[in-house]
mmCIF file with all atom_site columns, C-alpha atoms in Angstrom:
data_model
loop_
_atom_site.group_PDB
_atom_site.id
_atom_site.type_symbol
_atom_site.label_atom_id
_atom_site.label_alt_id
_atom_site.label_comp_id
_atom_site.label_asym_id
_atom_site.label_entity_id
_atom_site.label_seq_id
_atom_site.pdbx_PDB_ins_code
_atom_site.Cartn_x
_atom_site.Cartn_y
_atom_site.Cartn_z
_atom_site.occupancy
_atom_site.B_iso_or_equiv
_atom_site.pdbx_formal_charge
_atom_site.auth_seq_id
_atom_site.auth_comp_id
_atom_site.auth_asym_id
_atom_site.auth_atom_id
_atom_site.pdbx_PDB_model_num
ATOM 1  C CA . MET A 1 1  ? 17.047  -38.893 44.391  1.00 0.00 ? 5  MET A CA 1
ATOM 2  C CA . ALA A 1 2  ? 14.954  -35.814 45.173  1.00 0.00 ? 6  ALA A CA 1
ATOM 3  C CA . ASN A 1 3  ? 12.556  -36.103 48.043  1.00 0.00 ? 7  ASN A CA 1
ATOM 4  C CA . VAL A 1 4  ? 8.783   -35.861 47.648  1.00 0.00 ? 8  VAL A CA 1
ATOM 5  C CA . ARG A 1 5  ? 8.587   -32.311 48.993  1.00 0.00 ? 9  ARG A CA 1
ATOM 6  C CA . THR A 1 6  ? 11.043  -31.037 46.377  1.00 0.00 ? 10 THR A CA 1
ATOM 7  C CA . ILE A 1 7  ? 9.187   -32.807 43.593  1.00 0.00 ? 11 ILE A CA 1
ATOM 8  C CA . ARG A 1 8  ? 5.835   -31.371 44.719  1.00 0.00 ? 12 ARG A CA 1
ATOM 9  C CA . ARG A 1 9  ? 7.325   -27.873 44.907  1.00 0.00 ? 13 ARG A CA 1
ATOM 10 C CA . ARG A 1 10 ? 8.699   -28.283 41.406  1.00 0.00 ? 14 ARG A CA 1
ATOM 11 C CA . ILE A 1 11 ? 5.322   -29.491 40.107  1.00 0.00 ? 15 ILE A CA 1
ATOM 12 C CA . ARG A 1 12 ? 3.579   -26.456 41.643  1.00 0.00 ? 16 ARG A CA 1
ATOM 13 C CA . SER A 1 13 ? 6.186   -24.183 40.114  1.00 0.00 ? 17 SER A CA 1
ATOM 14 C CA . VAL A 1 14 ? 5.672   -25.663 36.663  1.00 0.00 ? 18 VAL A CA 1
ATOM 15 C CA . GLN A 1 15 ? 1.886   -25.435 37.018  1.00 0.00 ? 19 GLN A CA 1
ATOM 16 C CA . SER A 1 16 ? 2.154   -21.802 38.063  1.00 0.00 ? 20 SER A CA 1
ATOM 17 C CA . THR A 1 17 ? 4.375   -21.031 35.099  1.00 0.00 ? 21 THR A CA 1
ATOM 18 C CA . ALA A 1 18 ? 1.894   -22.784 32.806  1.00 0.00 ? 22 ALA A CA 1
ATOM 19 C CA . LYS A 1 19 ? -0.964  -20.634 34.130  1.00 0.00 ? 23 LYS A CA 1
ATOM 20 C CA . ILE A 1 20 ? 1.039   -17.456 33.573  1.00 0.00 ? 24 ILE A CA 1
ATOM 21 C CA . THR A 1 21 ? 1.986   -18.561 30.072  1.00 0.00 ? 25 THR A CA 1
ATOM 22 C CA . LYS A 1 22 ? -1.645  -19.342 29.207  1.00 0.00 ? 26 LYS A CA 1
ATOM 23 C CA . ALA A 1 23 ? -2.750  -15.913 30.433  1.00 0.00 ? 27 ALA A CA 1
ATOM 24 C CA . MET A 1 24 ? -0.031  -14.263 28.354  1.00 0.00 ? 28 MET A CA 1
ATOM 25 C CA . GLN A 1 25 ? -1.153  -16.218 25.276  1.00 0.00 ? 29 GLN A CA 1
ATOM 26 C CA . MET A 1 26 ? -4.749  -15.111 25.804  1.00 0.00 ? 30 MET A CA 1
ATOM 27 C CA . ILE A 1 27 ? -3.689  -11.469 26.102  1.00 0.00 ? 31 ILE A CA 1
ATOM 28 C CA . ALA A 1 28 ? -1.544  -11.747 22.977  1.00 0.00 ? 32 ALA A CA 1
ATOM 29 C CA . ALA A 1 29 ? -4.435  -13.320 21.054  1.00 0.00 ? 33 ALA A CA 1
ATOM 30 C CA . SER A 1 30 ? -6.738  -10.509 22.139  1.00 0.00 ? 34 SER A CA 1
ATOM 31 C CA . LYS A 1 31 ? -4.242  -7.853  21.066  1.00 0.00 ? 35 LYS A CA 1
ATOM 32 C CA . MET A 1 32 ? -3.706  -9.624  17.749  1.00 0.00 ? 36 MET A CA 1
ATOM 33 C CA . ARG A 1 33 ? -7.443  -9.739  17.086  1.00 0.00 ? 37 ARG A CA 1
ATOM 34 C CA . PHE A 1 34 ? -7.736  -6.012  17.841  1.00 0.00 ? 38 PHE A CA 1
ATOM 35 C CA . ALA A 1 35 ? -4.858  -5.269  15.455  1.00 0.00 ? 39 ALA A CA 1
ATOM 36 C CA . GLN A 1 36 ? -6.465  -7.384  12.730  1.00 0.00 ? 40 GLN A CA 1
ATOM 37 C CA . LEU A 1 37 ? -9.778  -5.561  13.117  1.00 0.00 ? 41 LEU A CA 1
ATOM 38 C CA . ALA A 1 38 ? -8.023  -2.193  12.973  1.00 0.00 ? 42 ALA A CA 1
ATOM 39 C CA . THR A 1 39 ? -6.209  -3.245  9.811   1.00 0.00 ? 43 THR A CA 1
ATOM 40 C CA . LEU A 1 40 ? -9.423  -4.409  8.179   1.00 0.00 ? 44 LEU A CA 1
ATOM 41 C CA . ALA A 1 41 ? -11.174 -1.185  9.153   1.00 0.00 ? 45 ALA A CA 1
ATOM 42 C CA . GLY A 1 42 ? -8.400  0.896   7.579   1.00 0.00 ? 46 GLY A CA 1
ATOM 43 C CA . ARG A 1 43 ? -8.185  -1.081  4.355   1.00 0.00 ? 47 ARG A CA 1
ATOM 44 C CA . PRO A 1 44 ? -10.895 0.861   2.435   1.00 0.00 ? 48 PRO A CA 1
ATOM 45 C CA . TYR A 1 45 ? -9.153  4.141   3.246   1.00 0.00 ? 49 TYR A CA 1
ATOM 46 C CA . ALA A 1 46 ? -5.802  2.795   2.106   1.00 0.00 ? 50 ALA A CA 1
ATOM 47 C CA . GLU A 1 47 ? -7.316  1.556   -1.150  1.00 0.00 ? 51 GLU A CA 1
ATOM 48 C CA . LYS A 1 48 ? -8.950  4.926   -1.786  1.00 0.00 ? 52 LYS A CA 1
ATOM 49 C CA . ILE A 1 49 ? -5.673  6.761   -1.144  1.00 0.00 ? 53 ILE A CA 1
ATOM 50 C CA . GLU A 1 50 ? -3.896  4.369   -3.500  1.00 0.00 ? 54 GLU A CA 1
ATOM 51 C CA . ASN A 1 51 ? -6.496  5.050   -6.205  1.00 0.00 ? 55 ASN A CA 1
ATOM 52 C CA . VAL A 1 52 ? -6.207  8.807   -5.769  1.00 0.00 ? 56 VAL A CA 1
ATOM 53 C CA . LEU A 1 53 ? -2.418  8.702   -5.930  1.00 0.00 ? 57 LEU A CA 1
ATOM 54 C CA . SER A 1 54 ? -2.405  6.491   -9.018  1.00 0.00 ? 58 SER A CA 1
ATOM 55 C CA . ASP A 1 55 ? -4.900  8.841   -10.697 1.00 0.00 ? 59 ASP A CA 1
ATOM 56 C CA . LEU A 1 56 ? -2.682  11.809  -9.865  1.00 0.00 ? 60 LEU A CA 1
ATOM 57 C CA . ALA A 1 57 ? 0.396   10.025  -11.187 1.00 0.00 ? 61 ALA A CA 1
ATOM 58 C CA . ALA A 1 58 ? -1.413  9.171   -14.439 1.00 0.00 ? 62 ALA A CA 1
ATOM 59 C CA . GLN A 1 59 ? -2.282  12.806  -15.162 1.00 0.00 ? 63 GLN A CA 1
ATOM 60 C CA . PRO A 1 60 ? 0.101   14.660  -17.494 1.00 0.00 ? 64 PRO A CA 1
#
């Protein structure tokens, strides 16, 4: 059986890893939100380009 010191060290290690993981999740969520906003901001331009290209393709 592991002694108390080893168990406490392991608990601290797991807690530290959990903190790092939570920070990484927060950073990833922030980056994802920024990417979503950028995509939404670019959508009107993409739709306009699509309309222009379809109009050009429809011309004889």
